[in-house]
Tab-separated table of C-alpha atoms in Angstrom:
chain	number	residue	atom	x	y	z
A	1	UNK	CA	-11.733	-26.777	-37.873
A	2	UNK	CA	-15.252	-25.761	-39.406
A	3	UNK	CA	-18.258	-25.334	-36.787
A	4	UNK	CA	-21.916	-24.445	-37.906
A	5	UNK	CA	-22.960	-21.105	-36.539
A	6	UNK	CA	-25.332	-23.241	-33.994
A	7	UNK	CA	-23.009	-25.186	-32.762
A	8	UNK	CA	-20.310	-22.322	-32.501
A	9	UNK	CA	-22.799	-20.622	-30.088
A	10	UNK	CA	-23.478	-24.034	-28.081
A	11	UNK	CA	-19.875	-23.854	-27.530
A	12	UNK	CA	-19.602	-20.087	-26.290
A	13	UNK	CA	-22.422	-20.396	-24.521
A	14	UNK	CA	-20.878	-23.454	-22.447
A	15	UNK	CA	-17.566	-21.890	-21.694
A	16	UNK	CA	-19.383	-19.336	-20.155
A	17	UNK	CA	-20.821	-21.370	-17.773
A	18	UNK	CA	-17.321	-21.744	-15.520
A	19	UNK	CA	-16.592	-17.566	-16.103
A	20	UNK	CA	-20.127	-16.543	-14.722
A	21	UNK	CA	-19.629	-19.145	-11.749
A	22	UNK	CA	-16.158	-16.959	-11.221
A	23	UNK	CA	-18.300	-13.883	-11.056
A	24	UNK	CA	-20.655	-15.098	-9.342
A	25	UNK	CA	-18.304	-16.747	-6.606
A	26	UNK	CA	-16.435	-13.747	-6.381
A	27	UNK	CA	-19.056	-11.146	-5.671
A	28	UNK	CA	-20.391	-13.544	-2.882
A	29	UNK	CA	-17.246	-13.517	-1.353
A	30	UNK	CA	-16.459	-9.369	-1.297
A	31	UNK	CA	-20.451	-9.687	-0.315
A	32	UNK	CA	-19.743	-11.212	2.511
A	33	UNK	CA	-16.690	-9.231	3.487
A	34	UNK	CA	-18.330	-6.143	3.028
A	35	UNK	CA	-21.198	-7.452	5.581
A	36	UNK	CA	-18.494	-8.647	8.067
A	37	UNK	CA	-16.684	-5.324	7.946
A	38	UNK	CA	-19.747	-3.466	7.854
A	39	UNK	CA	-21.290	-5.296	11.208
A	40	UNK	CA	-17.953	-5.105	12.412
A	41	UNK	CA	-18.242	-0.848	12.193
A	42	UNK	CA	-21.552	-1.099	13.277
A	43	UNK	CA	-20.467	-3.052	16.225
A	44	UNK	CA	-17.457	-0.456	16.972
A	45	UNK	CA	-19.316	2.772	16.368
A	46	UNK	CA	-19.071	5.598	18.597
A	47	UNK	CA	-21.489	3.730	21.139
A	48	UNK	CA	-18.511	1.399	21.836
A	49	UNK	CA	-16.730	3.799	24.475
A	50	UNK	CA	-19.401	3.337	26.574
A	51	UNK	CA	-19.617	-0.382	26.477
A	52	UNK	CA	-18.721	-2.416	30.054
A	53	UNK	CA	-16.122	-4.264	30.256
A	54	UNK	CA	-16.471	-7.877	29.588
A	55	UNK	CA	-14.979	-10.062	33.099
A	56	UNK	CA	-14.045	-13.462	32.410
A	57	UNK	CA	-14.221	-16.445	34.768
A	58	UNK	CA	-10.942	-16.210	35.882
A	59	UNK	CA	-12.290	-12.454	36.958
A	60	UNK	CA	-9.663	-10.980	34.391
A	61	UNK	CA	-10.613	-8.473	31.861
A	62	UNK	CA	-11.522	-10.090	28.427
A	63	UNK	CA	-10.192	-8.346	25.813
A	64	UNK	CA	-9.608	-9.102	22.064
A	65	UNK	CA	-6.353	-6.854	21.962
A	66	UNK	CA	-3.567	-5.729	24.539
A	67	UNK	CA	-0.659	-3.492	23.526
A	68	UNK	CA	2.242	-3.362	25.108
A	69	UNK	CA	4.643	-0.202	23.666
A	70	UNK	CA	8.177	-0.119	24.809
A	71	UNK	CA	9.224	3.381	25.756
A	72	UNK	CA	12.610	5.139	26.856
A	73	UNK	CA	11.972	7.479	29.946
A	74	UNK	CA	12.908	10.366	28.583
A	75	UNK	CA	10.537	9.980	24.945
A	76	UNK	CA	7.747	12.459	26.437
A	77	UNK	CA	7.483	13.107	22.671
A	78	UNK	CA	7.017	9.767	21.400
A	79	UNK	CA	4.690	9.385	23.660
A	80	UNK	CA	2.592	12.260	23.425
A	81	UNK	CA	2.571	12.278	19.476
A	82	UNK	CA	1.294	8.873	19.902
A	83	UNK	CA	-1.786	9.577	22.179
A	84	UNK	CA	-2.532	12.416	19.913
A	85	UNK	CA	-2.974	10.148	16.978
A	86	UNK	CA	-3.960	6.748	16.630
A	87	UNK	CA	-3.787	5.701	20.454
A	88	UNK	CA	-7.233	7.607	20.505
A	89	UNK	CA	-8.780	5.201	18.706
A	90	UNK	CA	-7.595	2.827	21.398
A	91	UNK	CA	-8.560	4.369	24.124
A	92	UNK	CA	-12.178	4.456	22.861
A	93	UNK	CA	-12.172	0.829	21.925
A	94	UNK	CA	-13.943	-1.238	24.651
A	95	UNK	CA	-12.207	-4.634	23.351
A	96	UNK	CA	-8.693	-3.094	23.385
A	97	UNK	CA	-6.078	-1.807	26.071
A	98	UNK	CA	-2.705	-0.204	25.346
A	99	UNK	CA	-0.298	1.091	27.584
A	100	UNK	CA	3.303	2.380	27.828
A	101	UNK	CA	5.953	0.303	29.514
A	102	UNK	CA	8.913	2.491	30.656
A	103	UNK	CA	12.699	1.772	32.748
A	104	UNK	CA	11.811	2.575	36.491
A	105	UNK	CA	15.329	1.028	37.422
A	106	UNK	CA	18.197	2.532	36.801
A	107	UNK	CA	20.762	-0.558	34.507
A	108	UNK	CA	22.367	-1.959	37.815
A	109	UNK	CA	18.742	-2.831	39.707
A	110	UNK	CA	18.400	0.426	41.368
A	111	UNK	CA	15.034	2.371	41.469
A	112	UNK	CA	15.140	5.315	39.580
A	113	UNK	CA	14.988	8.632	41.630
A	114	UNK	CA	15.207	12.202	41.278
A	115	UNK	CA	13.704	14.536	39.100
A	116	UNK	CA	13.482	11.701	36.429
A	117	UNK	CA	10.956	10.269	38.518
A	118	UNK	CA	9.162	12.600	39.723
A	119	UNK	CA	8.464	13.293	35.759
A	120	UNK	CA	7.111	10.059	34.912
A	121	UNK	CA	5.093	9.900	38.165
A	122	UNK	CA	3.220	13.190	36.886
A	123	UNK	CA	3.249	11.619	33.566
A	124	UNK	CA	1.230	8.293	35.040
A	125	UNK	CA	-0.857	10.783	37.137
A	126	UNK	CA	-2.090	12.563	34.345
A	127	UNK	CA	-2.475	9.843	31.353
A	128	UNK	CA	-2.870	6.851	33.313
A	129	UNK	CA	-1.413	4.767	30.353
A	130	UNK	CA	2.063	4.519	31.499
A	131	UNK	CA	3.996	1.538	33.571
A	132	UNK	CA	7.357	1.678	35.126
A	133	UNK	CA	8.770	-1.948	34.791
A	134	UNK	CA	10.148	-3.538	37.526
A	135	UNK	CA	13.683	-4.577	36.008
A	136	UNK	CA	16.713	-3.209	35.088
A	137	UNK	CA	16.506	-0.998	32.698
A	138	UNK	CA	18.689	-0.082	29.653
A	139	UNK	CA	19.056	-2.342	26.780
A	140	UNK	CA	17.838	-5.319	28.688
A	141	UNK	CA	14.946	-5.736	26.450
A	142	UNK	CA	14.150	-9.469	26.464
A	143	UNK	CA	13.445	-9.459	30.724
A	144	UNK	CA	11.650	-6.187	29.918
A	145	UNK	CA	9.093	-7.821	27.569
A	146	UNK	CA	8.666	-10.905	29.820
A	147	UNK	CA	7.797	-8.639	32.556
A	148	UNK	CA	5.376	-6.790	30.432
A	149	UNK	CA	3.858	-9.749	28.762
A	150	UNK	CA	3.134	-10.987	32.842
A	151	UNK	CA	1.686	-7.497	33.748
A	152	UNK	CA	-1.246	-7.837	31.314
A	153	UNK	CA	-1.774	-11.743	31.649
A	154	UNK	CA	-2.382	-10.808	35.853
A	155	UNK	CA	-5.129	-8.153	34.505
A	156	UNK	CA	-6.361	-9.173	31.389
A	157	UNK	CA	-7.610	-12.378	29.642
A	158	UNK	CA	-6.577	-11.172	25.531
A	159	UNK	CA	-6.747	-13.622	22.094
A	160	UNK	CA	-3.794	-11.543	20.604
A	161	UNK	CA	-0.796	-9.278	22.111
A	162	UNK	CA	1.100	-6.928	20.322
A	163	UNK	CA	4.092	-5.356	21.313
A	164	UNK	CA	5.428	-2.569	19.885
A	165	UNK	CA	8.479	0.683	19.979
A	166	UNK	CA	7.485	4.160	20.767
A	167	UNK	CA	8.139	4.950	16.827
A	168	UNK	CA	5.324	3.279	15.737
A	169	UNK	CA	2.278	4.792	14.075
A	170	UNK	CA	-1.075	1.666	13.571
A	171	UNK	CA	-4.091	2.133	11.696
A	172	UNK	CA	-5.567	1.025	14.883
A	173	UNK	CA	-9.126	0.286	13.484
A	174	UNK	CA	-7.998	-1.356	10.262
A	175	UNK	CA	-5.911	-3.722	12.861
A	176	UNK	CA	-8.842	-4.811	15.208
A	177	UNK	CA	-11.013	-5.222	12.029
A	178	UNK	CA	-8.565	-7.619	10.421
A	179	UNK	CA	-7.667	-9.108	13.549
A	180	UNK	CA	-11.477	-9.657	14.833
A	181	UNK	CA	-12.553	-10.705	10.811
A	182	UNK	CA	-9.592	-12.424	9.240
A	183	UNK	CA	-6.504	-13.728	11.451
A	184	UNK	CA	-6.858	-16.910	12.389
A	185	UNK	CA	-7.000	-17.216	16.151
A	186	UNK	CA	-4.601	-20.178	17.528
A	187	UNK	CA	-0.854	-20.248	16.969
A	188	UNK	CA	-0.614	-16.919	14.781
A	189	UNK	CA	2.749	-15.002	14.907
A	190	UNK	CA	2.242	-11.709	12.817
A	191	UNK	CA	6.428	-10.711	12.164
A	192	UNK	CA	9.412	-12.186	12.109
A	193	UNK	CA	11.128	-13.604	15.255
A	194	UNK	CA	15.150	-13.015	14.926
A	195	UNK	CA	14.808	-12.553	10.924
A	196	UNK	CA	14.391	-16.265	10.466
A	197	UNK	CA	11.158	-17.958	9.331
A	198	UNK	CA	12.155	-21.257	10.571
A	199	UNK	CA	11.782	-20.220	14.154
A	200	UNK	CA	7.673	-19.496	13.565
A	201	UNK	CA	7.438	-22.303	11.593
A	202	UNK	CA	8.904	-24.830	14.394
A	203	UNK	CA	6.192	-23.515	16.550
A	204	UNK	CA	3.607	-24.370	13.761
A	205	UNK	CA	2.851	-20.719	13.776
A	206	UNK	CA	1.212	-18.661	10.771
């Protein structure tokens, strides 16, 4: 098809309209993401240690994150490699709490005793991060996570709970800044629940 050299440059210049808009829509929107993560810094800088807790009505702790980490008795290691690293940036987060859940029951009911616990009594002394459930211990992991989901609802009033093994390593920061900026805040299931998407998505969870 033949065009005059006017009207060919009519035409480009009117299917540039829609690309600009793309542009211009798209730098807006990392814009605004940049200012969100940038107040979010701001917000979080090294002041935030020394922010006071928030109390809610209910006299609970508000909090925007609690972590519960599942931990054998005997993983000292796990443990310590774990406050060493990236728990730090936990502890110095005013809107966060994590903690260490550990067996103080022996697998048939019985309170642990012994030099076993006399270890993870120093280890509470001294850290002040770790819990000794109130279950029977062992691989009874479901009554174990019940009992620490109840432990922090008594204490704290938190919009998300995460629950993790003693193998785990977070980019804590990057975490609260998506979870404060981006994650929707009703009904939202981050993982899988027994391998089967169906389950979250009976729940109407995301």
């Amino acid at each position: 098809m033949f065009r005059s050299r006017k009207t060919v440059k009519e035409f480009v210049a009117l299917m540039s309209i829609p690309f600009m808009f793309s542009i211009f829509v798209i730098y807006s929107y990392h814009t605004s993401t940049e200012t969100e993560i940038y107040m979010y810094l701001k917000r979080h800088s090294a002041t935030r240690k020394h922010l006071k807790p928030r109390i809610s009505s209910s006299g609970k702790i508000e909090l925007l994150l609690f972590v519960g980490i599942h931990s054998a008795p005997s993983r000292l290691d796990r443990r310590n490699a774990m406050r060493e690293t990236w728990m730090k940036e936990c502890q110095s987060n005013s809107n966060a709490v994590c903690r260490f859940f550990t067996d103080g029951q022996e697998p048939n009911g019985q309170a642990l005793q012994g030099e076993k616990r006399i270890k993870l009594e120093n280890e509470r002394r001294v850290h002040e991060d770790l819990l000794l459930t109130e279950v029977p211990g062992g691989v009874n992991f479901a009554v174990k996570y019940l009992w620490m989901l109840q432990w922090a609802k008594e204490r704290y009033d938190f919009q998300y709970f995460l629950r993790l093994d003693d193998d785990y390593f977070i980019c804590f920061d990057k975490l609260m800044l998506e979870l404060e900026i981006i994650r929707p805040r009703e009904k939202f299931q981050w993982g899988w629940l027994h391998c089967d998407r169906k389950v979250t998505e009976a729940f109407g969870c995301q």
